[in-house]
Structure formats: C-alpha cells, structure tokens
Amino acid sequence: MSDRLPGFSTLAVHAGAQPDPTTGARATPIYQTTSFVFNDADHAASLFGLQAFGNIYTRIGNPTNAVLEERVAALEGGTAALAVASGHAAQVVVLQQLLQPGDEFIAARKLYGGSINQFTHAFKSFGWNVVWADSDDIASFERAITPRTKAIFIESIANPGGSITDIEAISTVARKAGVPLIVDNTLASPYLIRPIDHGADIVVHSLTKFLGGHGNSLGGIIVDAGTFDWSAGGKYPMLSEPRPEYHGIRLQETFGNFAFAIACRVLGLRDLGPALSPFNAFMILTGIETLPLRMQKHCDNAKAVAEFLAGHPAVASVSYAGLASDKYNRLARKYAPKGAGAVFTFSLKGGYDAGVSLVSKLQLFSHLANVGDTRSLVIHPASTTHSQLDDAAKVKSGAGPDVVRLSIGIEDKEDLIADLEQALGA
Ligand SMILES: *Cc1c(COP(=O)(O)O)cnc(C)c1O
C-alpha cells in the first residue's frame, strides 16, 4: 500500500469494509441476527461494562451497521458514527444527550417540515424548548442564546428552497456560547459539503435521502466530529458525570474524542431503541458506493432544470443557489462548489391553483413526499409537508402557497425539461 490518503470516491466504496473473515464474501454481508455468542463469562461482563468493544445485541450494535457507521464517519471526516432507524431518530438521540428538561436549543427556521413538527410539538413533551432563529441573520442566533441554551441546529442546504447556510458564521456563535453546532447534512451529503470542515461538532443525516439514494430504505446517522469539550462548564452531565448505568464511568473521560458517539449508542440507542435494521444498512451501504456519481448527476440535472424554469414565462421565480442570479449563489460557490444540490423550489405566476395543476399534469416526476431518490420528485409543500404551519410561517420557511418543490433525479435532463414544458404549457 502507498501512504496516499484515499480520496472521497475510494472511501465511498471501501471505508469500513473488509472481505468477510469467515467466508471471504466481498460485499458486506447482512448480519441478520439479533444477538451474538459471548466467548465466556468474563467476555460478556467486559462487553456489558464497556471495558471491551464487541457485539451484544443488534439494538446496540451490529456488524453490518458498523461498516455503514465507519464509512459515513470517514466520508464526513468525523471520529465515529452511530446508525439509527431514521433521520428523525438521529435527531432525538442527539438531543437526548444534550438537553435536560427545561433546557433550550436554537434551530434555524428553514428546516425540513418534519423537523419543525418534531421540535415544536414532540420535543415539548420532553421539556426541550426550541427557539427559532433566521439563518440569513446571524445575529438572530446570538440574540437567542440564554444560560439554558445547549445546542444550535441548522441544515447545510436548507429545506425546502435549497438555500445555503453560512455554517462557519454560525459555528463562531456556537463556539462563543460554548454549545455544540449540529448540522443536518441530508440535502448536501458529504460529497457536496463536509460541515465538520466548517466548524460543525455533530452531523446528522436522514440516510433515507441521497446517501441511500434509491428511495427504498429508511435510516439515519449521527457523526461525532470529536471537537467538543463536554466537560467544560458542567453543562452536559450525560457526558461528563458518572453514569449509574455503567458502574459510574464518565463517558468523556473514558472515550475522549468519540465520547459523544458512545453516549448516543449506550445511553440513547440502547434505552430509546430506534435501531437500524441490518438489511437497511446493507441497502444504504450499496447506495453510498455510487454517491459521488449520483450526486454530481443530480446537481448537473438540477442546474439545467432550474435554468429552464427561470426562462419560462409561467414561472414567477426560481430559488436555486446554483443560479448565478440567486441570493445564495455566493455561499454556494464557497460551501458547495461541485453543485448546489438537487432540491429546490420555484413559484408560479398562477399561484396555488397553478401549483396544484402542474403537479397533476407531470408524468415523469412522481408526486410524493420524499427527496434524494434516483427518480425526479415533485410536491406542493403548502398543502403537504408544511401544511401544519400557519400562512405567515409557511412564507417564512419558504413554502408559500404558490411554491412547488422539486427533487431532481438522475434521468436524462432533456426528458425532465420536456415533462415540465408539457405540464407548464398545457
Ligand atoms: C427526511 C429528512 C429528515 C427526516 O428523516 P427520516 O429518515 O424521514 O426520519 C430530516 N432532515 C431532512 C433534511 C430530511 O430531508
């Protein structure tokens, strides 16, 4: 072996995987088992006491899932990762390590509609309070900081309009406040943006989207950057205080720069239970092998479609950071020079009715609530993903009544444009 560091495409195919030691299988096998035999009583005791690493029970860890974890940690440049059942499960597990009842976290208002719901309603019943800020106004994050603030949560490329977040500016605010920055990197994928390179402490993903990439398997993942000092200020007792579940060990002291990933596994996943099926881990690993190829094609197609829409007489505006005229183009060139992603919105001169009519006339685009599939997708956020918001909040989050969201697939761009042309013209 040379001492060259492997590049991104090589890591996407190989990181974390070895030929199976027993059978020689080259693809990572699906270890479809709930539990693993201990060598002897001492081995079992040391696994349960966190003195040794190894497999116990698939709710806590599984060898197929471990390959996925190592691969995504390598692609994101983190120290360790934990795979879970969905993107939403990743968010719950992360915040459970950081917040006590009555604590707060700050979140950018431009977010996936499901995250807005989860933060506003579900988390309220845990006593976790979300405080909203505006990612176009960095000072709004600073103003939102209080002594109870435990984290800041943003998306790198934000839903639904594909806007680009100034991760470095917000990480400076987080650092000053002594709280970790969590970045949901779902819409960018590490191929376009690696948030840890820009100051993120924790990265979360819905693997369901571009990483899995084929619209067939749910999954989520948490990546620990290994950058945050959990002992400072006594603000994070799950990491810095003795844990009664594990004979009083302190996770930060014992596990150092991957203590957060361990906390998510042994305190979050073990006790809350949202484990990823090894079958889904296998499907997502297979998807990740082609991530660089797919992501480039997604972006190139998205740019061509956005340019077509921007020149169409029925279209009022296009919100795609890859267009030179877009307000986020400067940030796109800095953070995502290979492409500005494949999820964006546009608005129609005919308003709500024209949006609904367009969605019904499209034939190649599928009308559904997902993004990051090989297939091109369309949705009208105001009547679906963002329907729970009031009218003002819809407009603020980029999902006004006249807005249509596209997730551009990897088909031929000429076919996508022809489908939009017939639906807009007819
Ligand atoms: C889909 C999505 C989620 C939630 O992920 P699930 O896998 O559906 O639970 C979170 N954030 C973003 C940006 C998403 O697109």
PDB file of C-alpha atoms in Angstrom, residues 110-112 154-165 167 183-189 192-193 195 210 295 299 320-321 332 335-336 339-344:
ATOM      1  CA  LYS A 110     -35.641  26.991   7.362  1.00  0.00           C
ATOM      2  CA  LEU A 111     -35.869  23.256   8.056  1.00  0.00           C
ATOM      3  CA  TYR A 112     -37.409  20.051   6.801  1.00  0.00           C
ATOM      4  CA  ILE A 154     -29.106  24.039  11.250  1.00  0.00           C
ATOM      5  CA  GLU A 155     -29.329  22.411   7.805  1.00  0.00           C
ATOM      6  CA  SER A 156     -26.315  22.853   5.462  1.00  0.00           C
ATOM      7  CA  ILE A 157     -28.511  23.095   2.363  1.00  0.00           C
ATOM      8  CA  ALA A 158     -31.892  24.003   3.795  1.00  0.00           C
ATOM      9  CA  ASN A 159     -35.386  22.795   3.000  1.00  0.00           C
ATOM     10  CA  PRO A 160     -37.423  23.426   1.041  1.00  0.00           C
ATOM     11  CA  GLY A 161     -35.811  26.166  -1.112  1.00  0.00           C
ATOM     12  CA  GLY A 162     -32.270  24.783  -1.252  1.00  0.00           C
ATOM     13  CA  SER A 163     -30.762  27.847   0.448  1.00  0.00           C
ATOM     14  CA  ILE A 164     -27.142  27.603   1.642  1.00  0.00           C
ATOM     15  CA  THR A 165     -26.372  28.190   5.320  1.00  0.00           C
ATOM     16  CA  ILE A 167     -22.004  27.237   8.624  1.00  0.00           C
ATOM     17  CA  VAL A 183     -25.676  20.278  11.175  1.00  0.00           C
ATOM     18  CA  ASP A 184     -28.301  18.263   9.300  1.00  0.00           C
ATOM     19  CA  ASN A 185     -26.340  17.479   6.118  1.00  0.00           C
ATOM     20  CA  THR A 186     -29.064  15.433   4.416  1.00  0.00           C
ATOM     21  CA  LEU A 187     -29.613  17.603   1.334  1.00  0.00           C
ATOM     22  CA  ALA A 188     -25.910  18.183   0.644  1.00  0.00           C
ATOM     23  CA  SER A 189     -24.414  14.794   1.527  1.00  0.00           C
ATOM     24  CA  LEU A 192     -21.070  18.428  -1.660  1.00  0.00           C
ATOM     25  CA  ILE A 193     -20.415  19.787   1.853  1.00  0.00           C
ATOM     26  CA  PRO A 195     -19.816  20.505   7.745  1.00  0.00           C
ATOM     27  CA  PHE A 210     -29.206  10.977  -1.066  1.00  0.00           C
ATOM     28  CA  MET A 295     -24.693  13.385  -6.604  1.00  0.00           C
ATOM     29  CA  CYS A 299     -26.620  18.577  -9.330  1.00  0.00           C
ATOM     30  CA  TYR A 320     -31.859  27.550  -6.632  1.00  0.00           C
ATOM     31  CA  ALA A 321     -28.493  28.535  -5.189  1.00  0.00           C
ATOM     32  CA  ALA A 332     -22.996  28.098  -2.803  1.00  0.00           C
ATOM     33  CA  TYR A 335     -19.564  25.815   0.534  1.00  0.00           C
ATOM     34  CA  ALA A 336     -20.736  23.645  -2.376  1.00  0.00           C
ATOM     35  CA  GLY A 339     -23.053  21.801  -7.171  1.00  0.00           C
ATOM     36  CA  ALA A 340     -25.818  23.355  -5.102  1.00  0.00           C
ATOM     37  CA  GLY A 341     -27.780  20.149  -4.518  1.00  0.00           C
ATOM     38  CA  ALA A 342     -30.852  18.857  -6.274  1.00  0.00           C
ATOM     39  CA  VAL A 343     -33.752  20.043  -4.110  1.00  0.00           C
ATOM     40  CA  PHE A 344     -35.186  23.471  -4.837  1.00  0.00           C
TER      41      PHE A 344
END
